[in-house]
Coordinates of C-alpha atoms and ligand atoms in Angstrom, one line a residue:
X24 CA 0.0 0.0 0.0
X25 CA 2.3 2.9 1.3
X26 CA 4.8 1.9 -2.1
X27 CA 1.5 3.4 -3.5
X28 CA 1.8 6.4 -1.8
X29 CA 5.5 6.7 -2.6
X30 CA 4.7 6.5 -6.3
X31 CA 2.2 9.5 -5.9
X32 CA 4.5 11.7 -3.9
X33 CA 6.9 11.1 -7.0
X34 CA 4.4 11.5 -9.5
X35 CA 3.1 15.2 -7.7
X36 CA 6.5 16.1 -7.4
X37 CA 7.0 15.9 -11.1
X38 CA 3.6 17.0 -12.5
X39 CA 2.6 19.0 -9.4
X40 CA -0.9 18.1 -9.3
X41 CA -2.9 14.6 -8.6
X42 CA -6.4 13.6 -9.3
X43 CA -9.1 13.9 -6.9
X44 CA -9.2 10.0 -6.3
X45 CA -5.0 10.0 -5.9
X46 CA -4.9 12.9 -3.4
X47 CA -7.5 11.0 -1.2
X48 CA -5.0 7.7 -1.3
X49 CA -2.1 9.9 -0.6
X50 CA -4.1 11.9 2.5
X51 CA -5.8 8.2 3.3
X52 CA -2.9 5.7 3.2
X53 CA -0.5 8.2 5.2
X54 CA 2.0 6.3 6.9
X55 CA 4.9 7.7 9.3
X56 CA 7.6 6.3 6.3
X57 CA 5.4 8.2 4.1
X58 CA 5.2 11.9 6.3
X59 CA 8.4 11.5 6.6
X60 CA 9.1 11.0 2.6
X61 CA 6.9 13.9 1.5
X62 CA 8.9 16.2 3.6
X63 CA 12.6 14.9 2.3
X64 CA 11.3 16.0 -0.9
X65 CA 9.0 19.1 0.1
X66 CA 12.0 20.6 2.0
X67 CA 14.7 20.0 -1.4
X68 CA 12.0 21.6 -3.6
X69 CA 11.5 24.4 -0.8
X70 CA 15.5 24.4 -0.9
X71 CA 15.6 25.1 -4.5
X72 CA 13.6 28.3 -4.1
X73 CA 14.4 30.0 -1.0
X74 CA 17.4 27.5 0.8
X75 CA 16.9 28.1 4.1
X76 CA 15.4 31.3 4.5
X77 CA 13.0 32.1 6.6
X78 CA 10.3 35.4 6.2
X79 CA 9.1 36.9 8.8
X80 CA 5.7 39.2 9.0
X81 CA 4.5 41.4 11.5
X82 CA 1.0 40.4 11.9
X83 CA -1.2 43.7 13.7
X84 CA -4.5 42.7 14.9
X85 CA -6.3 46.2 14.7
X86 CA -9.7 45.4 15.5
X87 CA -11.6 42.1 16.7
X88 CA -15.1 43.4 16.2
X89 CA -16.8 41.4 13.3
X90 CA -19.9 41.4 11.6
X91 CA -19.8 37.7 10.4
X92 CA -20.9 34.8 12.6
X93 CA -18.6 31.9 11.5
X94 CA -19.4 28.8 13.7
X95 CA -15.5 28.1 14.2
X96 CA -14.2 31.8 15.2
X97 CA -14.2 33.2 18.6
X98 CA -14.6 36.5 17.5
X99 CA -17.6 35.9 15.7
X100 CA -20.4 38.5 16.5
X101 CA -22.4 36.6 18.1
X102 CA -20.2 35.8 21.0
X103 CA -21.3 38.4 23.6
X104 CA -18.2 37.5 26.0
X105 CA -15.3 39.2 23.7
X106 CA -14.1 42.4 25.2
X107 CA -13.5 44.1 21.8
X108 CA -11.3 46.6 20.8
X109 CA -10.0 48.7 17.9
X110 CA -6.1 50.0 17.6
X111 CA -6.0 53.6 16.6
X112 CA -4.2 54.7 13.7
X113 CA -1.6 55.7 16.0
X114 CA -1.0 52.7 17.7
X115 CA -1.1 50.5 14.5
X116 CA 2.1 52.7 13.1
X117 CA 3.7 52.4 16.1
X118 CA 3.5 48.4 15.9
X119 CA 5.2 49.0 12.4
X120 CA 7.9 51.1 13.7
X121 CA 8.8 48.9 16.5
X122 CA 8.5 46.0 14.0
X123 CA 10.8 48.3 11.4
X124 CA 12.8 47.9 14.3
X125 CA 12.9 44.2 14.7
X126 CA 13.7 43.8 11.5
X127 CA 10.2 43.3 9.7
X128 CA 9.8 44.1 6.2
X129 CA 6.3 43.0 5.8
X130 CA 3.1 43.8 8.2
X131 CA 0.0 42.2 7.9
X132 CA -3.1 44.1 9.0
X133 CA -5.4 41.7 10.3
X134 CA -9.1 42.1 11.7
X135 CA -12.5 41.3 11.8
X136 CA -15.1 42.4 8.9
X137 CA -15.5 45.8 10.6
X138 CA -17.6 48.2 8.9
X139 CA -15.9 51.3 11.4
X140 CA -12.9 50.8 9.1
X141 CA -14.1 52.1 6.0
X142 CA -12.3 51.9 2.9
X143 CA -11.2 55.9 3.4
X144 CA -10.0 54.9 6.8
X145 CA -7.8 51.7 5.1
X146 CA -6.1 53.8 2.2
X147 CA -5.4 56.8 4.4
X148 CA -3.7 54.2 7.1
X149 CA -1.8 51.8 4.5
X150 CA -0.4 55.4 2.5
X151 CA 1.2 56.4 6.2
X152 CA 2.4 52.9 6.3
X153 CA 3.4 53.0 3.1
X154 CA 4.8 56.8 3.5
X155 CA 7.1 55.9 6.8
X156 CA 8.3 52.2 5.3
X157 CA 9.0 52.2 1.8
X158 CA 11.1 49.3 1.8
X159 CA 8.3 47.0 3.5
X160 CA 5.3 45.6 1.7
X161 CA 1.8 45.3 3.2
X162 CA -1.0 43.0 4.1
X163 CA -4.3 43.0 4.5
X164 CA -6.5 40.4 5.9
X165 CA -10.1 41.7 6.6
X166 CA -12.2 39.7 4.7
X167 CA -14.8 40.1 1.5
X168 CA -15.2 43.6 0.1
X169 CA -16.5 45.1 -3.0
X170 CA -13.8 45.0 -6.0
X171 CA -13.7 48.9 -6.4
X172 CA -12.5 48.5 -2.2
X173 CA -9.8 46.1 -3.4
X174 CA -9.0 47.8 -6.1
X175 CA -8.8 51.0 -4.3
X176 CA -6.5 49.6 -1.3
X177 CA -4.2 48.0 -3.9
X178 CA -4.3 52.0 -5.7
X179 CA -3.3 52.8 -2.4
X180 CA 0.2 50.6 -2.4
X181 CA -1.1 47.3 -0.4
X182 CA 0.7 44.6 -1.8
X183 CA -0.8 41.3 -1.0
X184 CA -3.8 40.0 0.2
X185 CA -4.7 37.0 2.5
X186 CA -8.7 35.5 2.4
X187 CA -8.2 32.1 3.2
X188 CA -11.2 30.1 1.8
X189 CA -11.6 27.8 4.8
X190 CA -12.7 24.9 2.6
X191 CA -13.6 24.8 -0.9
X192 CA -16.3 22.3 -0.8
X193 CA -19.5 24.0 -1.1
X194 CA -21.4 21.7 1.7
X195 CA -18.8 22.2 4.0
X196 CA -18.7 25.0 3.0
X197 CA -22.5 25.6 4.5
X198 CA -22.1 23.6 7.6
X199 CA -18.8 26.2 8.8
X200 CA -20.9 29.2 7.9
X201 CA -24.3 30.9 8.4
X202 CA -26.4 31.2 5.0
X203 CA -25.3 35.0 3.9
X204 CA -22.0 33.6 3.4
X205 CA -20.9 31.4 0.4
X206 CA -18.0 29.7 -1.4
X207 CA -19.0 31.2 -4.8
X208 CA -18.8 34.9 -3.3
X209 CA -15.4 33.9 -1.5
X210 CA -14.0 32.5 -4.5
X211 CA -15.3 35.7 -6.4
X212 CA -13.0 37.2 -4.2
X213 CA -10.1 35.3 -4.6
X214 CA -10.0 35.6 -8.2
X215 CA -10.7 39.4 -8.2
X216 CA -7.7 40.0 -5.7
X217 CA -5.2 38.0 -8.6
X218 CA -7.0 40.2 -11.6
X219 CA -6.0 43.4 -9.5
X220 CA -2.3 42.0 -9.3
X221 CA -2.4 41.4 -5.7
X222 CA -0.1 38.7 -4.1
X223 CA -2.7 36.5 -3.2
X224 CA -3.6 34.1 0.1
X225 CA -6.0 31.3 0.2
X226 CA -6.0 28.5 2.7
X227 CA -8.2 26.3 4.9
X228 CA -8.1 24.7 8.5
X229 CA -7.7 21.2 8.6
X230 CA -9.6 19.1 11.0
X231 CA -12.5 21.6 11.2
X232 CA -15.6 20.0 11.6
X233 CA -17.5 17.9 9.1
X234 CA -14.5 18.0 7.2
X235 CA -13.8 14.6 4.8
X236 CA -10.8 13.3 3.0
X237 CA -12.8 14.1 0.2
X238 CA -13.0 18.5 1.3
X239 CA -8.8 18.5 1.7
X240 CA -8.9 16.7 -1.7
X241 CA -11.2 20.0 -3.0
X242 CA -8.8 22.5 -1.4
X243 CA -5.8 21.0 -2.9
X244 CA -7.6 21.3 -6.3
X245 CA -8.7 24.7 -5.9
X246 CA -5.6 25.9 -5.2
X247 CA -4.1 24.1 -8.2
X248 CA -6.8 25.9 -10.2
X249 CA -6.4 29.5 -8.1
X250 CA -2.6 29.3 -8.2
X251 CA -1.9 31.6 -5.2
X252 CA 1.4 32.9 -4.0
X253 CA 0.5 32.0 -0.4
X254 CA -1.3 29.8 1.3
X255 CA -2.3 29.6 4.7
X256 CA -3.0 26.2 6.5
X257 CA -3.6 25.8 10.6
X258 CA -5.7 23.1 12.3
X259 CA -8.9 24.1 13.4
X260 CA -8.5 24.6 17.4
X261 CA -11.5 24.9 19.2
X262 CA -13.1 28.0 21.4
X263 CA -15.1 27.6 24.1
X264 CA -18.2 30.3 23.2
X265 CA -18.9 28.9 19.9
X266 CA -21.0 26.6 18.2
X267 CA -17.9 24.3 17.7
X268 CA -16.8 24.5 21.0
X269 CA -17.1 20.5 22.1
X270 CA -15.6 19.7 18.5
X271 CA -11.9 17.9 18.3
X272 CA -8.5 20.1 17.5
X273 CA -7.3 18.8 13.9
X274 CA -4.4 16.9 13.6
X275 CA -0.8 18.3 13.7
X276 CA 0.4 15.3 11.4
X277 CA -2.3 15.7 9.1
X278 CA -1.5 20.1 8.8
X279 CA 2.2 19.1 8.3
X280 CA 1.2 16.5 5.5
X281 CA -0.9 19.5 3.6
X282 CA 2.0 21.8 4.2
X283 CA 4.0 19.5 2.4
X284 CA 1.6 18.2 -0.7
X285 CA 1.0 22.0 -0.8
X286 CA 4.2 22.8 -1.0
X287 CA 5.5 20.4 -4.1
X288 CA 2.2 21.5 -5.8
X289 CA 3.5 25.0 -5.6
X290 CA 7.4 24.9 -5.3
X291 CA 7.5 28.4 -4.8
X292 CA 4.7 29.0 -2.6
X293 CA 5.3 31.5 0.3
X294 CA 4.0 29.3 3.6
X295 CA 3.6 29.9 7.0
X296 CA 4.4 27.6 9.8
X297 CA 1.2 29.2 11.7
X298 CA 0.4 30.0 15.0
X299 CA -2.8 27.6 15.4
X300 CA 0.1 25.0 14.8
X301 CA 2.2 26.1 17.2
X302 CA -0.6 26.1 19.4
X303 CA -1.2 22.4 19.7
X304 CA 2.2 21.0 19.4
X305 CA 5.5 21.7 20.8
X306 CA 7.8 23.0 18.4
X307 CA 4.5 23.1 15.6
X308 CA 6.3 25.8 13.7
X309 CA 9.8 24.3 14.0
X310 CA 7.7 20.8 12.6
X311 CA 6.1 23.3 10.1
X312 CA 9.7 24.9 8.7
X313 CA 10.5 21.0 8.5
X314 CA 7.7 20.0 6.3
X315 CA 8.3 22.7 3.8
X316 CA 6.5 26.2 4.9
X317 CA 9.0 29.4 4.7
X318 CA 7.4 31.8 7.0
X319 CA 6.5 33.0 10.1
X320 CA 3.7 34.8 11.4
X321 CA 4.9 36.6 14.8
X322 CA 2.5 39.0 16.4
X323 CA 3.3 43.0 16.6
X324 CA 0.0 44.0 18.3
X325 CA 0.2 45.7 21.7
X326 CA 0.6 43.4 24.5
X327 CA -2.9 44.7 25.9
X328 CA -4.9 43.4 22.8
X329 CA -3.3 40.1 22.0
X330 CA -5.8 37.9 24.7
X331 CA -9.0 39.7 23.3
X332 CA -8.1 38.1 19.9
X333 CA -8.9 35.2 20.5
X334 CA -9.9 32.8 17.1
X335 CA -9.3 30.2 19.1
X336 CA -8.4 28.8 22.9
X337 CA -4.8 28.4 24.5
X338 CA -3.3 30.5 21.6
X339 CA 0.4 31.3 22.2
X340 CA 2.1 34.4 22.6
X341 CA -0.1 36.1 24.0
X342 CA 1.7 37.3 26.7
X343 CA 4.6 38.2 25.0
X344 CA 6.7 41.3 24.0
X345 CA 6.7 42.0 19.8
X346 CA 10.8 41.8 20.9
X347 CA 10.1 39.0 23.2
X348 CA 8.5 37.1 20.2
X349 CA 11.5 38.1 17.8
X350 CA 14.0 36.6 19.5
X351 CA 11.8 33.5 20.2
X352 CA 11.6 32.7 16.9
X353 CA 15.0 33.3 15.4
X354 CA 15.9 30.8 18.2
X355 CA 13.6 28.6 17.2
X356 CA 14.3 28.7 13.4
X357 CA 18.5 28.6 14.2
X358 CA 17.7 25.3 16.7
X359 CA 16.1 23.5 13.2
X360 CA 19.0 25.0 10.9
X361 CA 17.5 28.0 9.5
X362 CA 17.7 31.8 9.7
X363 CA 15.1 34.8 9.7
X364 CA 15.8 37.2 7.0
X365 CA 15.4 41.2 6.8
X366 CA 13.3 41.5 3.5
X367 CA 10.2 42.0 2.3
X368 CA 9.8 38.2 1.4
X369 CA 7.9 38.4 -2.3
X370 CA 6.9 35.3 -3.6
X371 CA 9.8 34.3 -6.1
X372 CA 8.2 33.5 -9.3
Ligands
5AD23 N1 -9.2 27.4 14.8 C1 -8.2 27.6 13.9 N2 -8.2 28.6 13.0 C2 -9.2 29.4 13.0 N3 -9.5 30.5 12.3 C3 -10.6 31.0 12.7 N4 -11.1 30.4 13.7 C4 -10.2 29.3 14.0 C5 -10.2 28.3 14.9 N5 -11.2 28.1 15.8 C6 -8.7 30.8 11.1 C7 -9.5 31.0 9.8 C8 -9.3 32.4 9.4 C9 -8.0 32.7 10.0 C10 -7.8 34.2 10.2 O1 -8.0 32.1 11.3 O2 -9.1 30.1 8.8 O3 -9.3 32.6 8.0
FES24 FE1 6.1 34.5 20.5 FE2 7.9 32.5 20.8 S1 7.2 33.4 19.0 S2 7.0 33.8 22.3

């Protein structure tokens, strides 16, 4: 059986995609020879493009209010018992000048789909990012807007753009989400974001509930079809005031195995080790690196804000220093061999 699975990791690494039926086997017939295969050959191929480089991005968490209600997200608006908050412009260039410090080149502004943030209120905040860092790119991360928004912000300098898709399997899709939300409009999206020339994120949570063999199978192919310069992939991690809340943690072994299909699919794919992995198992990011992501994700927001954004329970760092986190990781990523680099971190291709 697992000689199978060999074949197929040889056969992706050449042609870069599988069929629906093969990635199933490959996700089905996993065995610890076979992990441990993938990543040999996710990490040359990872090799190849960036040796072993590691980009950083400063992620700023300016606001946790949301208008959405996903059944997975602690901060969905339905959950009363979030003490919410909103970083001021102020604060928000301050995280990016402390994080110019720390060497960042790249900030991510992730939130909530908060309608207080208006598009005027985005440009005007990404040009004075823009205005005080020249040499960094930027990120944003909050969620489905209009195209003339998108194409406004990216007007306005922002660089890339992460929406993961959370699954692309359209009942899934349903059972993760209330009904005003749908996989056609976040595809929509997606596809608008790469037609405006944006660096674009997808991704999906493995383990999430209700999820199949068969939904990783219809991520992996949607990705092959959306061709993305990132993609983001944690496992779903319960909280405790959600619909989801008595639902199982997804499986580190299984997010390292997608990091690593994902990663000979798209050799030149920027990937994070995320948080949510680092979460639920020691050294998750370390294991991540391993398995063929090249980023990291550490958190710049103020120290008084990181608890309140809360996707999920347990999450880590969130009672450290943006300098405390810093120096974390580039111990971390020396320990497994590999070095944090000053730059911006564009996707090589
Ligand atoms: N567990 C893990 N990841 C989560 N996200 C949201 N809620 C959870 C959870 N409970 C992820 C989603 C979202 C990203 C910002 O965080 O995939 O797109
Ligand atoms: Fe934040 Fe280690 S990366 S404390």
């Amino acid at each position: 059986m697992s000689r199978d699975n060999f074949h197929l990791i040889e056969k992706l690494k050449t042609r870069q995609t599988l069929t629906h039926d093969e990635f199933c086997s490959l996700i089905e017939e996993r065995t610890p020879e076979t992990d441990q295969y993938l990543f040999e050959q996710a990490r040359t191929v990872r090799h190849h493009a960036y040796a072993h480089d590691v980009y950083m991005r400063g992620l700023i968490e300016f606001t946790n209010y949301c208008k959405n209600n996903c059944y997975y997200c602690g901060i969905r608006r339905s959950n009363h018992g979030v003490d919410r908050y909103r970083l001021t412009k102020e604060q928000i260039l301050e995280c990016c000048d402390m994080g110019h410090i720390l060497g960042y080149r790249t900030f991510v502004l992730q939130g909530g789909e908060d309608p207080f943030f208006t598009d005027d209120k985005i440009i005007e905040l990404v040009k004075c990012i823009k205005e005080n860092h020249p040499d960094c790119a930027v990120t944003l991360s909050i969620g489905e807007k209009e195209k003339y928004s998108y194409k406004a912000f990216r007007d306005a300098g922002v660089d890339r753009y992460l929406l993961r898709h959370e699954t692309a399997n359209a009942e899934h899709y349903a059972r993760l989400h209330p009904s005003g939300l749908s996989l056609d409009r976040r595809k929509e999206c997606l596809f608008d974001l790469k037609e405006l020339g944006y660096q674009v994120g997808c991704g999906f949570m493995v383990g999430s509930p209700y999820q199949t063999t068969q939904c990783l199978a219809d991520d992996l192919l949607f990705i092959r079809e959306l061709e993305p310069q990132m993609v983001g992939i944690g496992p779903f991690i319960p909280h405790s005031q959600t619909p989801f809340a008595d639902s199982p943690s997804g499986s580190p072994e299984l997010t390292l195995f997608m990091l690593g299909i994902v990663r000979l699919m798209l050799p030149n794919v920027l990937l994070p080790a995320t948080t949510a992995l680092g979460t639920i198992e020691t050294a998750g990011r370390e294991k991540g690196i391993l398995a063929g992501a090249n980023v990291v994700m550490p958190n710049l927001s103020p120290l008084d804000v990181r608890k309140k954004y809360a996707l999920y329970n347990n999450k880590i760092c969130t009672g450290d220093e943006a300098a405390e986190c810093r120096q974390c990781m580039s111990g971390r990523m020396e320990s497994i061999g590999y070095s944090l680099v000053v730059s911006r971190g564009d996707c090589n291709s």
